[in-house]
Short mmCIF file of C-alpha atoms and ligand atoms in Angstrom, two decimals:
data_model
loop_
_atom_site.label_atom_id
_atom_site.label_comp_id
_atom_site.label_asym_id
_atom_site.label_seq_id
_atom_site.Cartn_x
_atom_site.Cartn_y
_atom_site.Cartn_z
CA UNK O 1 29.90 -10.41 37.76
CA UNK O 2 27.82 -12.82 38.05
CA UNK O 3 26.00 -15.42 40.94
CA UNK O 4 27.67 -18.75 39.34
CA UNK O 5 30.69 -19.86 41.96
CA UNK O 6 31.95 -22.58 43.34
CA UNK O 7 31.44 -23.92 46.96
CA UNK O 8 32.82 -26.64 48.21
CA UNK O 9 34.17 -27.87 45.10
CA UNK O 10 31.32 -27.70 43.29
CA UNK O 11 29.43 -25.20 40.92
CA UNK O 12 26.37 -23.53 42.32
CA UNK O 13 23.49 -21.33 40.72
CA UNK O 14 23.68 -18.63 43.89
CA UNK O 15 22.87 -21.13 46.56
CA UNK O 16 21.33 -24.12 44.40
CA UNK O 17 24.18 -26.69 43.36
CA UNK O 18 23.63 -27.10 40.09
CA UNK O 19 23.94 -31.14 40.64
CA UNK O 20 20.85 -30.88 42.62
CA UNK O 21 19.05 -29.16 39.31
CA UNK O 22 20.28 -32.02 37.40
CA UNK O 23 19.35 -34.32 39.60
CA UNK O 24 15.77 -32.57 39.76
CA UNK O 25 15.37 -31.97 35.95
CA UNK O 26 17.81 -33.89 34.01
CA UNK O 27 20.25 -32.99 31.76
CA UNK O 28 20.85 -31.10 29.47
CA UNK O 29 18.87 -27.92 30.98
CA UNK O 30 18.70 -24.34 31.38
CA UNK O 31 19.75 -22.12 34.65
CA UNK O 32 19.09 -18.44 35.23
CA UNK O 33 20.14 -16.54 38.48
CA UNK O 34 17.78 -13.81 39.58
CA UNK O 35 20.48 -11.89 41.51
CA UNK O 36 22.10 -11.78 37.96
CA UNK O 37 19.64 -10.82 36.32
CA UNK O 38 18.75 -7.94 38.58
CA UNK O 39 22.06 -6.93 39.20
CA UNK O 40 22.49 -6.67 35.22
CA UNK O 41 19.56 -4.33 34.55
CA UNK O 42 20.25 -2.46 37.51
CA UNK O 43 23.83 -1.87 36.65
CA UNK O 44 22.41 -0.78 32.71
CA UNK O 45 19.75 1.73 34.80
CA UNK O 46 22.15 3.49 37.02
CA UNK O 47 24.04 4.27 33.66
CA UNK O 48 21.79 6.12 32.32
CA UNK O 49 20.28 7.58 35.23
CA UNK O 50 21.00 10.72 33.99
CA UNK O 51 18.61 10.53 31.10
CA UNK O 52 15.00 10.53 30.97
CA UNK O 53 14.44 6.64 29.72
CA UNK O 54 12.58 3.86 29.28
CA UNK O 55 14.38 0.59 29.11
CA UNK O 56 12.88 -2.00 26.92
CA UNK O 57 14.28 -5.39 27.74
CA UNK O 58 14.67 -6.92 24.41
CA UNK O 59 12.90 -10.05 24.48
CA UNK O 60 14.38 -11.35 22.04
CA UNK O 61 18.25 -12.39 24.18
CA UNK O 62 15.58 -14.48 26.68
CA UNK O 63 11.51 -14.74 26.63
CA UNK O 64 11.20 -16.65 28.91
CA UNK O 65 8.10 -15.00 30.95
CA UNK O 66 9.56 -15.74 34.48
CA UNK O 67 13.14 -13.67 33.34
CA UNK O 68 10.49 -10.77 31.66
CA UNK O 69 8.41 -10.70 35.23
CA UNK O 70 12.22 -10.49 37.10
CA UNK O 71 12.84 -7.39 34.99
CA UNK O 72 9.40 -5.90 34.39
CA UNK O 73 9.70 -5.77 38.42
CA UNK O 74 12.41 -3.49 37.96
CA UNK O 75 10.79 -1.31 35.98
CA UNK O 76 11.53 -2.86 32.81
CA UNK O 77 9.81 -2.66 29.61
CA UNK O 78 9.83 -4.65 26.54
CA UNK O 79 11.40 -4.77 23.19
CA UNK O 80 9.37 -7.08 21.16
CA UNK O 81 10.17 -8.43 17.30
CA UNK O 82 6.56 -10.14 16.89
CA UNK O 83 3.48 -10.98 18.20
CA UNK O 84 4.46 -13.83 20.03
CA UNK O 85 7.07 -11.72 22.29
CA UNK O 86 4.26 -9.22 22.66
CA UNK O 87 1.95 -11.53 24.66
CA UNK O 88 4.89 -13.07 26.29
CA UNK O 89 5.73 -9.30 27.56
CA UNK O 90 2.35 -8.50 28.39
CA UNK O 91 1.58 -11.57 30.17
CA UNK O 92 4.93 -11.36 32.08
CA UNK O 93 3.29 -8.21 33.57
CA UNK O 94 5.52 -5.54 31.45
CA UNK O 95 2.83 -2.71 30.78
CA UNK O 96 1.73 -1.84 27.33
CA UNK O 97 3.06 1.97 27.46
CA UNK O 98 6.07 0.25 27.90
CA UNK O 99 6.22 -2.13 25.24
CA UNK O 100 8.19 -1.30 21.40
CA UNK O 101 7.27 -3.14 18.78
CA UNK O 102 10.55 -3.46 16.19
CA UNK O 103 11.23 -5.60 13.20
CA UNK O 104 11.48 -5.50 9.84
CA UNK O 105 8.53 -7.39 8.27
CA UNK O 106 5.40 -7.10 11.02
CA UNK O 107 2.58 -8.13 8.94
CA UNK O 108 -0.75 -6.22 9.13
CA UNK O 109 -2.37 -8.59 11.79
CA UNK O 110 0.40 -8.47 13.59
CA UNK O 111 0.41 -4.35 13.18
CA UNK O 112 -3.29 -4.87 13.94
CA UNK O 113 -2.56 -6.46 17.44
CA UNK O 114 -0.10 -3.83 18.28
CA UNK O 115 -2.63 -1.14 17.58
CA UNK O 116 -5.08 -2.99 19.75
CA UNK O 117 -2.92 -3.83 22.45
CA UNK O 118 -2.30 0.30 23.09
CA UNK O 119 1.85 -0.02 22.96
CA UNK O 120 4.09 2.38 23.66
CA UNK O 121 5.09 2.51 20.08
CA UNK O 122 5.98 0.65 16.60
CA UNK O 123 9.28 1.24 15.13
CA UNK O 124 9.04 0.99 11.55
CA UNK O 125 11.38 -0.20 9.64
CA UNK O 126 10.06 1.19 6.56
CA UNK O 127 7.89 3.69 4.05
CA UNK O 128 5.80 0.37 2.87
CA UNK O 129 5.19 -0.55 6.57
CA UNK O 130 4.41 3.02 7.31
CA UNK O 131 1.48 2.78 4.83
CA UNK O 132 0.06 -0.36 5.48
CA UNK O 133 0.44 0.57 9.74
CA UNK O 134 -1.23 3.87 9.04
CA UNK O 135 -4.16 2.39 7.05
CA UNK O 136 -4.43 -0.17 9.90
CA UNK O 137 -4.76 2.33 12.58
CA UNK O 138 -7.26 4.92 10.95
CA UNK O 139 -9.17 1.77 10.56
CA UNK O 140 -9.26 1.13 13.96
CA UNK O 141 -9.79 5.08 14.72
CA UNK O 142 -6.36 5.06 16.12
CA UNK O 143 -3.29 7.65 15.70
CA UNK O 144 -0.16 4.92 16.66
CA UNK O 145 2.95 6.26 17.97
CA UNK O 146 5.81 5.35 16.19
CA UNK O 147 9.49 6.06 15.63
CA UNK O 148 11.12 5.72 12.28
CA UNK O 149 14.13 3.15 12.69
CA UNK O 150 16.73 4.52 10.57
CA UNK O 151 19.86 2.53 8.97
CA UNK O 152 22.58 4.87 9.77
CA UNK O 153 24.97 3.13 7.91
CA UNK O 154 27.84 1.96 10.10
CA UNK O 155 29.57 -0.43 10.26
CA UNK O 156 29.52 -2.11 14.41
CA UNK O 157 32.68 -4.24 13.83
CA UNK O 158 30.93 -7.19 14.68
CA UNK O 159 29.49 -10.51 12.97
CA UNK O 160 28.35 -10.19 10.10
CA UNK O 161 25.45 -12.16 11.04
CA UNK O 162 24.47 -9.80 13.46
CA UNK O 163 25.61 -6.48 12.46
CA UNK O 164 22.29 -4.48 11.19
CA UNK O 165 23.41 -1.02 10.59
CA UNK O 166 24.86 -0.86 7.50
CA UNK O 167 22.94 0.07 4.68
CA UNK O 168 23.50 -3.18 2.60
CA UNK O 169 21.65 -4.99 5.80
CA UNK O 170 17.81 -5.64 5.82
CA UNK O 171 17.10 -3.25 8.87
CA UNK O 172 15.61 -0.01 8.96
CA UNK O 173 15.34 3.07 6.29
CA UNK O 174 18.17 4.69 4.77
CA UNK O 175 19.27 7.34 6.69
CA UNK O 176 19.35 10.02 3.33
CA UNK O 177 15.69 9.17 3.19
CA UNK O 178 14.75 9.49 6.62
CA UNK O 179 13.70 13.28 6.75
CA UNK O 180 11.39 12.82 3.96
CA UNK O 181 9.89 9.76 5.38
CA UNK O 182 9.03 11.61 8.33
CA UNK O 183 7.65 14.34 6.83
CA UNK O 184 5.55 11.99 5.19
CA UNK O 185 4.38 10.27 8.52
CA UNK O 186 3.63 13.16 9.83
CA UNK O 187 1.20 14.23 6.87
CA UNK O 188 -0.52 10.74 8.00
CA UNK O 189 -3.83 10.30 9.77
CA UNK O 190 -2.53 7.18 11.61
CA UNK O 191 0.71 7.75 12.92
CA UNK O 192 1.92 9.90 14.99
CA UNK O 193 5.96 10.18 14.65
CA UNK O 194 7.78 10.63 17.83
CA UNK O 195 11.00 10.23 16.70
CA UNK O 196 14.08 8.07 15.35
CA UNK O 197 15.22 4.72 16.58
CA UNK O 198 19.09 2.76 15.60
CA UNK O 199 20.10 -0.46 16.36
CA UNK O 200 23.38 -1.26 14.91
CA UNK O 201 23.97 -4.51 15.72
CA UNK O 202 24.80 -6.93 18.45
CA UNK O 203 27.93 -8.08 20.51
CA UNK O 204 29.58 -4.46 19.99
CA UNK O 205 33.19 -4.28 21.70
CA UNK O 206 33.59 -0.96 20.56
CA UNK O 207 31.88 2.01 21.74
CA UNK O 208 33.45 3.84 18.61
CA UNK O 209 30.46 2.80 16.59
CA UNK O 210 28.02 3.80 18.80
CA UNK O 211 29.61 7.22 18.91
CA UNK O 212 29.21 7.31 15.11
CA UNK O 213 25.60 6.30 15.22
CA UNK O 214 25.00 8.71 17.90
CA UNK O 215 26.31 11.62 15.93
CA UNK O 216 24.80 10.55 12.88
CA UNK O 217 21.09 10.37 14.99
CA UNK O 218 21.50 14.24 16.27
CA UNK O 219 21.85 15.23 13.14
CA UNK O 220 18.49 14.19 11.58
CA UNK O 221 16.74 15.18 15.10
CA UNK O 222 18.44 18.79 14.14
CA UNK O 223 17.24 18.77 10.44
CA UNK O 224 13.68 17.72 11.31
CA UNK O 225 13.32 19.94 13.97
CA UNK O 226 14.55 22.79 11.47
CA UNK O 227 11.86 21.45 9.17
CA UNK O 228 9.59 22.65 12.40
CA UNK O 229 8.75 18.38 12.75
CA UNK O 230 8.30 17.62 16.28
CA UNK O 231 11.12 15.01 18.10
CA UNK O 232 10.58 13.74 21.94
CA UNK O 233 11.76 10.21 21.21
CA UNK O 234 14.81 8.77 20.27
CA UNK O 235 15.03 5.23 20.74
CA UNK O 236 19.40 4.03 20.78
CA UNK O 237 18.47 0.01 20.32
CA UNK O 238 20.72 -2.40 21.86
CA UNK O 239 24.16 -4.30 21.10
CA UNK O 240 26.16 -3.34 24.07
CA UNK O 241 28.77 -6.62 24.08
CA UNK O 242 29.59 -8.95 26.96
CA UNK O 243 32.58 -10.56 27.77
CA UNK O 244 32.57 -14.03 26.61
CA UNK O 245 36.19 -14.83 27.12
CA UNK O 246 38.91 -13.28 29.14
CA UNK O 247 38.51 -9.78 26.96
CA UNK O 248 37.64 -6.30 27.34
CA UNK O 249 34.31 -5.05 26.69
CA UNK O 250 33.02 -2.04 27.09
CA UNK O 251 31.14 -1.23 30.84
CA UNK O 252 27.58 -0.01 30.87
CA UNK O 253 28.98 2.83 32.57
CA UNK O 254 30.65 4.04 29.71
CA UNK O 255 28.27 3.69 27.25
CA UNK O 256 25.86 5.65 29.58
CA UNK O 257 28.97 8.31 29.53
CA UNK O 258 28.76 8.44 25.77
CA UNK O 259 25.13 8.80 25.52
CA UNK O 260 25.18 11.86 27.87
CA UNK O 261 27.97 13.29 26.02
CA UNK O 262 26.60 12.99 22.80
CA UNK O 263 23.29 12.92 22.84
CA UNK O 264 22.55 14.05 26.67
CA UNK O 265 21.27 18.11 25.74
CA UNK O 266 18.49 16.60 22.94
CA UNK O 267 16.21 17.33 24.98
CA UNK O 268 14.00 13.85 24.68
CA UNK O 269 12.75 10.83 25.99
CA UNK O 270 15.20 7.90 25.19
CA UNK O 271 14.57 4.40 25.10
CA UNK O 272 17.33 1.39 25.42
CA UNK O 273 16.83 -2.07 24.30
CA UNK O 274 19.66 -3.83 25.88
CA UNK O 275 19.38 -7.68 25.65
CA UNK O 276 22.74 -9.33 25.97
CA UNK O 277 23.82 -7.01 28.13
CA UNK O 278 21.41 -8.25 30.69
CA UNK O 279 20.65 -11.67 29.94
CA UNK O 280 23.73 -13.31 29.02
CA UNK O 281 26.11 -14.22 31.85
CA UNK O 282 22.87 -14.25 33.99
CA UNK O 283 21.99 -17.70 32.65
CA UNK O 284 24.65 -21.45 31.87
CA UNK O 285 23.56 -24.44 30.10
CA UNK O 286 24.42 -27.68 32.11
CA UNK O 287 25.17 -31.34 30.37
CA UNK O 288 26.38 -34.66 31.05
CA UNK O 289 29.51 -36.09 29.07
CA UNK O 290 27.90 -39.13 27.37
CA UNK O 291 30.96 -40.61 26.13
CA UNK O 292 34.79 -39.85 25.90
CA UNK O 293 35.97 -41.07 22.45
CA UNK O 294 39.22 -41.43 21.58
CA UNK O 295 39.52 -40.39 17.58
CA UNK O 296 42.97 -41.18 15.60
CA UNK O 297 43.86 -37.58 16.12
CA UNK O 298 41.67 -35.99 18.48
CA UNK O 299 39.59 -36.84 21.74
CA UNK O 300 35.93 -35.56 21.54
CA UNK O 301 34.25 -35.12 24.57
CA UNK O 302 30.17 -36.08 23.14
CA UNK O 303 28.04 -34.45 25.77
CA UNK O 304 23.93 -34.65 25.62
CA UNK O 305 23.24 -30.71 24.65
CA UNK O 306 23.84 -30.42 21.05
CA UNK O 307 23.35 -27.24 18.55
CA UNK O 308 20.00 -27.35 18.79
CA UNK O 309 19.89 -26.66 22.45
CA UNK O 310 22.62 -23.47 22.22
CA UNK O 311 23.20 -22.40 18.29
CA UNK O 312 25.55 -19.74 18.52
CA UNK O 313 28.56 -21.76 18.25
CA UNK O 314 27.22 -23.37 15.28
CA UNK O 315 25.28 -20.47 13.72
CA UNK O 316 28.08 -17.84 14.74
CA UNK O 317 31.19 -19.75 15.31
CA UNK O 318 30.44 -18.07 19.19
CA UNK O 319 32.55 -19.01 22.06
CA UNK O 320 31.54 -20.34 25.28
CA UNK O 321 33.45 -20.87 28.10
CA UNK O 322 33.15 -24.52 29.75
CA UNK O 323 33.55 -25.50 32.75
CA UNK O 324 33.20 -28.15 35.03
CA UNK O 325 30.51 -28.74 37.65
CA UNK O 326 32.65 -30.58 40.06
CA UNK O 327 35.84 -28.39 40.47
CA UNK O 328 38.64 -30.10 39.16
CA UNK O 329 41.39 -31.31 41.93
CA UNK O 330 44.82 -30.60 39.57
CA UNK O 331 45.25 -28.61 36.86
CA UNK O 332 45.85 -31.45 34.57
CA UNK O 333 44.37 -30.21 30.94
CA UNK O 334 43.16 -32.14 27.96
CA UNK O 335 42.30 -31.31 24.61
CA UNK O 336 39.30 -32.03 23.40
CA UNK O 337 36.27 -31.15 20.62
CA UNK O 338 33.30 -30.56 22.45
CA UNK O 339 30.24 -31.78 20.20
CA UNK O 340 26.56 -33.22 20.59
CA UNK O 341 24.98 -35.89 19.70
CA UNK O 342 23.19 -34.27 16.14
CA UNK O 343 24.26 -35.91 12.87
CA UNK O 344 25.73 -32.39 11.61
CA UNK O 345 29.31 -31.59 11.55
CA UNK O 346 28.49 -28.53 13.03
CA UNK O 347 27.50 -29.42 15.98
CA UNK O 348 30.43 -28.81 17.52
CA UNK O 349 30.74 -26.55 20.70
CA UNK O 350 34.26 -26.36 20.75
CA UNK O 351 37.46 -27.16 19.47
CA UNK O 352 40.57 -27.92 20.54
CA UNK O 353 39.64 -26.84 23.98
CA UNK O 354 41.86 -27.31 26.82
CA UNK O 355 39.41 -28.35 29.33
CA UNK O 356 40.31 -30.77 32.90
CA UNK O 357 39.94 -34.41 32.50
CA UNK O 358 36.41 -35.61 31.44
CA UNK O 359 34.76 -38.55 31.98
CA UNK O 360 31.27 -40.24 30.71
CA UNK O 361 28.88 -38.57 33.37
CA UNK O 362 30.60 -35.93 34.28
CA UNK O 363 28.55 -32.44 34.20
CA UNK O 364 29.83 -29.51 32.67
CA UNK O 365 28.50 -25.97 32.45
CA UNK O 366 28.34 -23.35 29.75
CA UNK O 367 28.96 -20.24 30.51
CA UNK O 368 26.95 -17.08 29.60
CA UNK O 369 24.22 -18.98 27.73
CA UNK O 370 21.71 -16.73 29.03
CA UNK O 371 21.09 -14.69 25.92
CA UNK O 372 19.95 -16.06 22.28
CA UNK O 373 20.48 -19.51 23.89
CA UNK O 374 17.37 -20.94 24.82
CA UNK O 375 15.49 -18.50 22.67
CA UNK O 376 17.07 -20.02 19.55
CA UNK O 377 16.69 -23.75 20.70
CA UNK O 378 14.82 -25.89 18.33
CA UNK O 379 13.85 -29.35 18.05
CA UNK O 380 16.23 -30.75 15.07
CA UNK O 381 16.73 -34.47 15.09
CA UNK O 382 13.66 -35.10 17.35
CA UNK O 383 15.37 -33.48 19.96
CA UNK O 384 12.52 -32.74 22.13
CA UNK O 385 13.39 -28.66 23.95
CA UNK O 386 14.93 -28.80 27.52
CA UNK O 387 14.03 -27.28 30.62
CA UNK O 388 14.82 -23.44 31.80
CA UNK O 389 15.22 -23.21 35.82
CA UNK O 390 15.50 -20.32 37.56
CA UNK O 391 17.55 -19.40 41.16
CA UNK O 392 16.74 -16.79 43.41
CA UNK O 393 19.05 -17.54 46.71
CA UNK O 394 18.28 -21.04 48.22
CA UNK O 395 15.03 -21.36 46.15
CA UNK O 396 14.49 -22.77 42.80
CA UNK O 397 11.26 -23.25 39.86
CA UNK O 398 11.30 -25.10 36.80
CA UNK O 399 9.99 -22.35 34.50
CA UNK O 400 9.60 -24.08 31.17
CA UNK O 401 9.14 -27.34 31.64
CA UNK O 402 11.05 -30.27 29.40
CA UNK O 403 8.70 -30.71 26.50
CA UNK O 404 7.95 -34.57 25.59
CA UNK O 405 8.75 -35.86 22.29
CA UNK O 406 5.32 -37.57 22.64
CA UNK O 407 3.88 -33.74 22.63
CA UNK O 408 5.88 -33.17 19.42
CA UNK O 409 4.77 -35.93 17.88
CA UNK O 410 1.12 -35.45 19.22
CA UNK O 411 1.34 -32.21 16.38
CA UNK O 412 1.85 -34.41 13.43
CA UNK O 413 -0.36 -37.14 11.67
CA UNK O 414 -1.01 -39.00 8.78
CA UNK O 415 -2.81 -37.25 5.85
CA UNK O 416 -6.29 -39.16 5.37
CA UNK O 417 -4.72 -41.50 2.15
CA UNK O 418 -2.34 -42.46 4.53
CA UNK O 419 -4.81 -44.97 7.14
C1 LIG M 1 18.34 -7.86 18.89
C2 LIG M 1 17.88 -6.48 19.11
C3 LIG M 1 18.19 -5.80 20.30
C4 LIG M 1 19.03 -6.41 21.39
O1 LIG M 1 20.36 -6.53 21.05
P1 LIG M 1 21.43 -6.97 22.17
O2 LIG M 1 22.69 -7.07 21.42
O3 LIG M 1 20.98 -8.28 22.71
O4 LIG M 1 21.45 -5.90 23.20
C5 LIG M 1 17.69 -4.52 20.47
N1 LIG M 1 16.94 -3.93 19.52
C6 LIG M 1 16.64 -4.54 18.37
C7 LIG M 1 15.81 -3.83 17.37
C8 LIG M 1 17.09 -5.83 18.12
O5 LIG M 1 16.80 -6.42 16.97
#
């Protein structure tokens, strides 16, 4: 569910019509609803009420600080994949016992900072890192909690792009090496190993891989513990899916279920790094049709976001639903190719969608753009990045503003040989 209805023919963002934003920010541009966002981590935390957690937003699905501050609010904390997310989390508000620090190639600065910045923990991803963090850290007099992210080798059923748990994927260390690696960490003057961490991927639609993970992580917690290795963390990752079309995914609920069932008499601390899951039908992108143009054999509706603005239909063939701003008054369909104005063939949003009649000004509205939308935006073809809005009831704030293309090009200049 989410607060993005229509009211009097027309499509609001909870009580801000979204053709006021336009008309505030211009097009194309980000919109998050508050309510959504809340509702969405609240819905995850009731879940897994049951269990003693921390959940660590991952940053990652949305940084934007204002959405971090909505859910740090809540109770939130932060799963972070550099340094840059780090001080976005921290200056959102999120505190730094609450932060993880994941990712597979965190440079020694970057472990440095983490050290510094007192975070919960780093989740290594492997034996090399585990050296270089635990140098870093007896340097700095330190003893850093961490977990060992282990690749538990299944396979999440879901893009290949973004499925991380197999052991042919970058993430991680190999589950048949994990015991040793621990018992190596734990021989180490500057970590101090907590526990194991899994993230299998992202988009699951299947709990079934979950289950396998699950099983697969209570296994090694048994053989380390009969090793006489100390376990009070155990960090489950993220990748619950979302619906994107009309399908079935699985509820938060249910996952919660699973966790208890499997994993529920551990007797540890877990963490959850749900992104999507909370993000992504808690945010739409809105654009103006630029042009209708009729093609020999198809009609492509060329609208003013393009792949740089929202890459997952380019990067990961994604779906998004569209929809019109202005409700349409029959149910007259056309068929059209969504695209954008970038010179790449791929910049295509959509195709052969049945959509309502469109015409040059009209505003549509992707739906559940609120994860790994404006997070992934770049500035390809000089396209300068757009504005992100946020709702809460009647009110509204521009929290990223549009950036100029005269501030792009202000980074640039000529080398010396060149005046
Ligand atoms: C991307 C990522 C997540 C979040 O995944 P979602 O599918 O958005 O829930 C969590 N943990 C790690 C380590 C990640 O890389």
């Amino acid at each position: 569910m989410d607060h993005f209805q229509y009211k009097n023919g027309e499509l609001y963002a909870e009580d801000v019509a979204l053709t006021k934003l336009a008309e505030e920010v211009g097009t194309p541009f980000y919109v998050y609803s508050r309510a959504t966002l809340e509702r969405h981590y609240n819905v995850f935390a009731d879940a897994v009420k049951e269990l003693d957690s921390t959940i660590c937003f991952a940053v990652k699905a949305n940084s934007n600080i204002a959405v971090i501050k909505t859910l740090a609010d809540l109770g939130a904390g932060a799963d972070v994949v550099s340094v840059g997310e780090l001080k976005r989390a921290l200056k959102a508000g999120v505190p730094a016992n609450k932060v993880v620090f994941s990712g597979v190639g965190k440079s020694r600065s970057d472990l440095e900072y983490a050290v510094k910045a007192g975070i919960r923990q780093i989740n290594v991803e492997s034996e090399e890192e585990l050296v270089v963090l635990s140098d870093v850290a007896t340097k700095l007099g330190a003893r850093m909690p961490i977990v060992l992210r282990v690749n538990p080798n299944v396979d999440a059923k879901t893009h290949e792009k973004i499925s991380t748990g197999k052991s042919d994927n970058k993430f991680g260390i190999d589950w048949t090496r994990a015991v040793e690696v621990y018992q190596r960490a734990s021989n180490m003057s500057g970590v101090d190993p907590k526990g194991l961490a899994c993230h299998i991927g992202s988009q699951l639609v299947d709990l079934e891989p979950f289950r396998a993970a699950f099983r697969r992580m209570k296994e090694m917690v048994g053989e380390l513990r009969s090793l006489g290795l100390d376990v009070t963390r155990v960090d489950l990752g993220g990748g619950l899916g979302i619906p994107y079309e009309e399908d079935e995914t699985p509820l938060p609920v249910e996952y919660g279920k699973l966790v208890v069932e499997e994993l529920g008499d551990l007797g540890v601390e877990f963490e959850f790094e749900p992104g999507r899951m909370i993000a992504g039908n808690a945010g739409l992108l809105v654009s103006e049709v630029l042009y209708v143009k009729q093609a020999p054999t198809k009609t492509f509706a060329v609208i003013d976001a393009a792949m740089n603005d929202l890459m997952r239909p380019s990067l990961y063939s994604a779906y998004h639903a569209i929809v019109p701003v202005f409700e349409p008054e029959t149910d007259e369909k056309v068929t059209y190719d969504v695209v954008g104005p970038i010179c790449e063939t791929g910049d295509t949003f959509a195709k052969d969608r049945k959509l309502p009649k469109l015409a040059s000004a009209d505003l549509v509205a992707f739906r559940t753009a609120g994860a790994y939308g404006a997070t992934m935006s770049n500035t390809y073809n000089s396209r300068a990045l757009i504005p992100e809005v946020m709702v809460s009831g009647d009110q509204y704030a521009v929290v990223r503003k549009r950036v100029d293309i005269e501030e792009l090009l202000d980074l640039e200049s000529l080398a010396d040989w060149q005046s």
